[in-house]
Every structure is written in C-alpha cells, then in structure tokens.
Amino acid sequence: MDTSDALARLAAVIESRKPRFGGDPASSYVARLLHKGPDAFLKKIGEEATEVVMAAKDADHGGDKAKLVAEVADLWFHCLVALAHYDLTPADVLAELERREGMSGIAEKARRPNAT
C-alpha cells in the first residue's frame, strides 16, 4: 500500500466534508470540526500531540507500541483536517519533506526565519 495514496484518499474524504461541499455538522465529525473553526481542530491537535507523547513514554517502559501508532494516527488525522481548512493537502507536506531530503536537519533549521 502506498502511504501517500492512503493520505490522499483520506484527505479527499475530509475535503468532501467541508461546509461548501455539503458537509453536515450534525452527521459528520469532520464537518463539525470544520464548522466550529480552527479553535476546535487546533485544540484536538494539541490533545492528540500530548497523547502521542504519553504513549511514547509508556512504550519506553514496556507499554503497547500499538497505542503509540493509534495516537499518531489520531494526530495525523486532525492535522489533515487543519490542512484541509487552509486548502492544503498531504501532497504539500510531502513536497516539503522531499525538498528537505538529504539536507542536514541542523542546516535546514538554521535556514528558517527566526530559527532557535
């Protein structure tokens, strides 16, 4: 299975849930998040990121690594909702990762404006 295809399929479903395409907040979780606006999905991203950290810490101490995978999936999902809100796609993120490919992480970060 091509991961980028799976992300593209999920992004297409999320896109179809936008209010302008008839997404119904009463029957769709994605439509509800998009209807509520950035505060709703950004809060979920923060929650999911925290859950990823907690699951990783648990995995360090013998916890179930499947829990980490599940939490990362939740985080990625909510990030895809954010991308859709801003009319971006997983392809945009993949293109940025490809642009960085082969570049030192330290050098890449130093090239960013306001890098710390």
XYZ file of N, CA, C and O in Angstrom:
464
model
N 0.853 -1.187 0.000
C 0.000 0.000 0.000
C 0.894 1.244 0.000
O 1.836 1.344 0.769
N 0.590 2.153 -0.879
C 1.332 3.421 -0.956
C 0.743 4.382 0.076
O -0.425 4.747 0.026
N 1.601 4.779 1.016
C 1.156 5.644 2.107
C 0.606 6.961 1.588
O -0.405 7.457 2.084
N 1.262 7.534 0.570
C 0.776 8.819 0.062
C -0.607 8.671 -0.559
O -1.418 9.587 -0.478
N -0.900 7.499 -1.164
C -2.244 7.265 -1.699
C -3.273 7.202 -0.574
O -4.369 7.745 -0.697
N -2.923 6.540 0.521
C -3.848 6.454 1.653
C -4.113 7.839 2.224
O -5.258 8.183 2.549
N -3.067 8.646 2.345
C -3.248 10.015 2.843
C -4.103 10.831 1.874
O -4.965 11.596 2.300
N -3.867 10.665 0.583
C -4.645 11.402 -0.419
C -6.120 10.994 -0.370
O -7.003 11.853 -0.475
N -6.386 9.700 -0.196
C -7.786 9.248 -0.102
C -8.464 9.839 1.134
O -9.593 10.319 1.059
N -7.771 9.793 2.263
C -8.344 10.362 3.481
C -8.551 11.868 3.328
O -9.592 12.406 3.723
N -7.582 12.545 2.720
C -7.718 13.992 2.502
C -8.927 14.300 1.618
O -9.625 15.288 1.844
N -9.183 13.452 0.622
C -10.335 13.664 -0.255
C -11.647 13.521 0.521
O -12.591 14.299 0.311
N -11.710 12.552 1.426
C -12.911 12.402 2.255
C -13.080 13.636 3.141
O -14.183 14.188 3.253
N -11.993 14.074 3.768
C -12.060 15.267 4.622
C -12.517 16.473 3.802
O -13.387 17.232 4.229
N -11.960 16.631 2.623
C -12.345 17.747 1.735
C -13.839 17.707 1.444
O -14.509 18.745 1.445
N -14.363 16.520 1.222
C -15.795 16.380 0.897
C -16.705 16.754 2.061
O -17.895 16.984 1.870
N -16.143 16.833 3.259
C -16.926 17.177 4.446
C -16.951 18.681 4.722
O -17.604 19.121 5.668
N -16.250 19.458 3.893
C -16.269 20.906 4.090
C -17.694 21.438 3.909
O -18.460 20.914 3.089
N -18.034 22.480 4.662
C -19.387 23.036 4.538
C -19.765 23.394 3.097
O -20.894 23.154 2.684
N -18.824 23.938 2.340
C -19.159 24.349 0.963
C -19.477 23.169 0.050
O -20.020 23.341 -1.034
N -19.136 21.943 0.493
C -19.472 20.747 -0.274
C -20.611 19.970 0.371
O -20.851 18.815 0.044
N -21.298 20.607 1.304
C -22.465 19.996 1.927
C -22.180 19.174 3.161
O -23.059 18.438 3.619
N -20.984 19.293 3.716
C -20.676 18.563 4.945
C -21.634 18.967 6.051
O -21.842 20.159 6.293
N -22.234 17.983 6.680
C -23.261 18.235 7.693
C -22.687 18.042 9.090
O -22.380 16.907 9.483
N -22.542 19.128 9.861
C -22.005 19.014 11.216
C -22.817 18.099 12.138
O -22.290 17.591 13.115
N -24.071 17.875 11.803
C -24.908 17.009 12.634
C -24.594 15.529 12.417
O -24.866 14.706 13.287
N -23.996 15.199 11.265
C -23.763 13.782 10.966
C -22.304 13.444 10.690
O -21.988 12.272 10.476
N -21.413 14.439 10.682
C -20.016 14.191 10.366
C -19.105 14.884 11.369
O -19.200 16.096 11.568
N -18.227 14.106 11.981
C -17.257 14.659 12.933
C -16.359 15.691 12.247
O -16.102 16.768 12.794
N -15.888 15.375 11.049
C -15.025 16.315 10.318
C -15.779 17.596 10.011
O -15.258 18.695 10.219
N -16.993 17.475 9.523
C -17.794 18.667 9.223
C -18.009 19.496 10.482
O -17.960 20.730 10.438
N -18.212 18.832 11.616
C -18.400 19.547 12.879
C -17.133 20.321 13.247
O -17.201 21.491 13.627
N -15.965 19.676 13.143
C -14.709 20.364 13.438
C -14.509 21.564 12.521
O -14.130 22.648 12.967
N -14.737 21.362 11.228
C -14.554 22.445 10.264
C -15.559 23.573 10.489
O -15.216 24.750 10.352
N -16.780 23.205 10.850
C -17.807 24.206 11.114
C -17.444 25.060 12.329
O -17.640 26.270 12.339
N -16.895 24.419 13.360
C -16.517 25.145 14.572
C -15.301 26.039 14.350
O -15.086 26.991 15.094
N -14.495 25.718 13.351
C -13.350 26.555 13.015
C -12.049 26.106 13.664
O -11.999 25.106 14.377
N -10.998 26.878 13.418
C -9.654 26.484 13.854
C -9.524 26.168 15.336
O -8.798 25.237 15.694
N -10.197 26.890 16.196
C -10.047 26.609 17.625
C -10.380 25.147 17.935
O -9.720 24.524 18.771
N -11.382 24.596 17.274
C -11.800 23.215 17.545
C -10.740 22.212 17.104
O -10.326 21.350 17.884
N -10.292 22.302 15.844
C -9.333 21.297 15.397
C -7.927 21.556 15.924
O -7.165 20.612 16.139
N -7.581 22.793 16.210
C -6.261 23.054 16.800
C -6.201 22.525 18.241
O -5.164 22.000 18.670
N -7.299 22.626 18.956
C -7.356 22.057 20.296
C -7.164 20.544 20.222
O -6.428 19.957 21.020
N -7.813 19.902 19.253
C -7.668 18.454 19.088
C -6.229 18.093 18.735
O -5.702 17.089 19.227
N -5.568 18.892 17.903
C -4.178 18.617 17.561
C -3.319 18.663 18.824
O -2.473 17.793 19.045
N -3.536 19.654 19.659
C -2.796 19.752 20.911
C -3.043 18.552 21.814
O -2.101 17.984 22.391
N -4.298 18.153 21.931
C -4.641 16.988 22.762
C -3.985 15.727 22.231
O -3.407 14.937 22.992
N -4.079 15.537 20.919
C -3.519 14.326 20.310
C -1.999 14.315 20.410
O -1.396 13.255 20.638
N -1.366 15.467 20.261
C 0.098 15.530 20.385
C 0.516 15.115 21.797
O 1.488 14.362 21.980
N -0.219 15.562 22.790
C 0.062 15.179 24.177
C -0.120 13.672 24.354
O 0.690 13.011 25.018
N -1.152 13.122 23.748
C -1.395 11.681 23.857
C -0.297 10.879 23.151
O 0.066 9.790 23.611
N 0.257 11.415 22.061
C 1.388 10.763 21.401
C 2.579 10.709 22.360
O 3.232 9.671 22.512
N 2.864 11.833 23.008
C 3.981 11.885 23.956
C 3.760 10.870 25.071
O 4.680 10.111 25.439
N 2.567 10.831 25.617
C 2.281 9.902 26.720
C 2.411 8.446 26.267
O 2.978 7.611 26.988
N 1.910 8.133 25.071
C 2.006 6.759 24.562
C 3.464 6.380 24.295
O 3.865 5.235 24.542
N 4.261 7.324 23.811
C 5.684 7.053 23.576
C 6.399 6.800 24.901
O 7.227 5.882 25.009
N 6.091 7.602 25.898
C 6.686 7.406 27.224
C 6.293 6.035 27.780
O 7.129 5.331 28.353
N 5.034 5.658 27.609
C 4.593 4.339 28.058
C 5.339 3.231 27.306
O 5.744 2.235 27.909
N 5.518 3.402 25.993
C 6.237 2.402 25.192
C 7.678 2.246 25.666
O 8.235 1.142 25.628
N 8.279 3.347 26.135
C 9.639 3.276 26.683
C 9.707 2.385 27.916
O 10.783 1.914 28.285
N 8.569 2.186 28.565
C 8.532 1.405 29.805
C 7.702 0.134 29.646
O 7.043 -0.301 30.589
N 7.731 -0.412 28.434
C 7.074 -1.687 28.183
C 5.630 -1.608 27.751
O 4.975 -2.634 27.596
N 5.131 -0.395 27.557
C 3.743 -0.239 27.120
C 3.545 -0.720 25.691
O 4.499 -0.947 24.941
N 2.308 -0.851 25.310
C 1.918 -1.350 23.990
C 2.248 -0.329 22.907
O 1.695 0.779 22.905
N 3.127 -0.709 21.984
C 3.502 0.197 20.894
C 2.341 0.459 19.945
O 2.313 1.488 19.266
N 1.366 -0.422 19.919
C 0.174 -0.199 19.086
C -0.575 1.044 19.547
O -1.209 1.730 18.729
N -0.512 1.330 20.829
C -1.156 2.545 21.355
C -0.489 3.786 20.767
O -1.158 4.757 20.416
N 0.831 3.739 20.631
C 1.552 4.858 20.019
C 1.124 5.034 18.567
O 0.863 6.153 18.119
N 1.016 3.942 17.847
C 0.568 4.012 16.449
C -0.832 4.615 16.368
O -1.101 5.488 15.530
N -1.715 4.185 17.244
C -3.092 4.701 17.241
C -3.127 6.194 17.543
O -3.883 6.950 16.902
N -2.318 6.626 18.478
C -2.297 8.053 18.826
C -1.694 8.897 17.706
O -2.162 10.012 17.441
N -0.655 8.384 17.050
C -0.086 9.118 15.912
C -1.119 9.202 14.791
O -1.257 10.246 14.140
N -1.868 8.131 14.583
C -2.933 8.159 13.560
C -3.955 9.249 13.889
O -4.384 9.993 12.992
N -4.340 9.353 15.158
C -5.276 10.409 15.559
C -4.683 11.795 15.306
O -5.374 12.699 14.815
N -3.403 11.954 15.635
C -2.734 13.241 15.415
C -2.689 13.576 13.929
O -3.042 14.689 13.524
N -2.269 12.623 13.129
C -2.205 12.863 11.682
C -3.583 13.222 11.136
O -3.716 14.122 10.302
N -4.607 12.499 11.575
C -5.964 12.774 11.108
C -6.346 14.227 11.374
O -6.816 14.926 10.473
N -6.132 14.680 12.595
C -6.523 16.053 12.927
C -5.641 17.077 12.200
O -6.114 18.171 11.854
N -4.395 16.724 11.935
C -3.542 17.599 11.108
C -4.076 17.675 9.678
O -4.031 18.744 9.055
N -4.605 16.572 9.167
C -5.206 16.593 7.831
C -6.436 17.494 7.796
O -6.689 18.183 6.795
N -7.199 17.502 8.873
C -8.353 18.416 8.958
C -7.848 19.860 8.900
O -8.413 20.698 8.180
N -6.783 20.157 9.634
C -6.217 21.517 9.609
C -5.741 21.869 8.205
O -6.018 22.973 7.713
N -5.041 20.963 7.561
C -4.574 21.241 6.197
C -5.753 21.556 5.285
O -5.702 22.510 4.503
N -6.817 20.753 5.392
C -7.989 20.977 4.538
C -8.594 22.350 4.789
O -8.982 23.049 3.842
N -8.665 22.746 6.036
C -9.219 24.060 6.362
C -8.444 25.169 5.650
O -9.039 26.153 5.199
N -7.146 25.000 5.562
C -6.293 26.014 4.929
C -6.040 25.724 3.451
O -5.141 26.295 2.846
N -6.887 24.856 2.868
C -6.809 24.495 1.447
C -5.432 23.957 1.058
O -4.896 24.277 -0.005
N -4.879 23.128 1.941
C -3.622 22.440 1.687
C -3.880 20.939 1.691
O -4.941 20.489 2.135
N -2.915 20.168 1.205
C -3.092 18.724 1.094
C -1.862 18.001 1.627
O -0.799 18.612 1.806
N -1.991 16.693 1.838
C -0.808 15.919 2.219
C 0.309 16.054 1.181
O 1.492 16.028 1.534
N -0.046 16.228 -0.078
C 0.974 16.398 -1.126
C 1.838 17.626 -0.856
O 3.043 17.616 -1.149
N 1.256 18.671 -0.295
C 2.032 19.863 0.045
C 3.074 19.538 1.114
O 4.216 19.988 1.046
N 2.685 18.741 2.101
C 3.609 18.356 3.173
C 4.679 17.419 2.623
O 5.868 17.572 2.919
N 4.264 16.456 1.801
C 5.230 15.531 1.209
C 6.231 16.274 0.331
O 7.431 15.959 0.338
N 5.778 17.275 -0.404
C 6.689 18.076 -1.231
C 7.711 18.800 -0.362
O 8.894 18.904 -0.723
N 7.277 19.302 0.785
C 8.208 19.972 1.701
C 9.216 18.980 2.263
O 10.411 19.289 2.369
N 8.760 17.796 2.617
C 9.690 16.770 3.104
C 10.687 16.369 2.022
O 11.877 16.185 2.295
N 10.207 16.242 0.789
C 11.109 15.923 -0.322
C 12.115 17.040 -0.546
O 13.284 16.782 -0.844
N 11.689 18.287 -0.389
C 12.601 19.414 -0.540
C 13.731 19.327 0.488
O 14.876 19.651 0.200
N 13.397 18.854 1.669
C 14.376 18.759 2.749
C 15.241 17.500 2.669
O 16.234 17.396 3.380
N 14.840 16.556 1.845
C 15.541 15.281 1.780
C 17.025 15.481 1.476
O 17.397 16.249 0.592
N 17.854 14.787 2.226
C 19.291 14.874 2.022
C 19.943 16.080 2.653
O 21.156 16.255 2.576
N 19.159 16.918 3.286
C 19.678 18.126 3.927
C 19.844 17.842 5.419
O 18.994 17.215 6.026
N 20.921 18.295 5.972
C 21.117 18.156 7.413
C 19.976 18.847 8.144
O 19.599 19.974 7.801
N 19.421 18.183 9.146
C 18.355 18.793 9.938
C 18.809 20.068 10.623
O 18.062 21.035 10.726
N 20.050 20.083 11.059
C 20.589 21.274 11.716
C 20.704 22.412 10.705
O 20.312 23.547 10.979
N 21.217 22.101 9.513
C 21.349 23.136 8.483
C 19.986 23.639 8.015
O 19.784 24.839 7.826
N 19.032 22.705 7.856
C 17.697 23.099 7.398
C 17.044 24.027 8.427
O 16.479 25.049 8.065
N 17.147 23.683 9.680
C 16.530 24.511 10.724
C 17.178 25.882 10.768
O 16.494 26.899 10.949
N 18.494 25.950 10.587
C 19.201 27.247 10.623
C 18.758 28.166 9.489
O 18.832 29.388 9.607
N 18.279 27.594 8.383
C 17.833 28.402 7.242
C 16.460 29.003 7.443
O 16.053 29.910 6.720
N 15.727 28.525 8.429
C 14.368 29.030 8.673
C 14.438 30.423 9.307
O 15.306 30.694 10.131
N 13.468 31.270 8.961
C 13.396 32.567 9.642
C 13.114 32.342 11.134
O 12.350 31.456 11.493
N 13.740 33.111 11.974
C 13.530 33.041 13.433
C 13.864 31.680 14.024
O 13.222 31.258 14.980
N 14.831 30.973 13.423
C 15.213 29.657 13.950
C 15.869 29.829 15.321
O 16.601 30.781 15.568
N 15.548 28.877 16.211
C 16.154 28.905 17.550
C 16.915 27.641 17.805
O 16.667 26.619 17.269
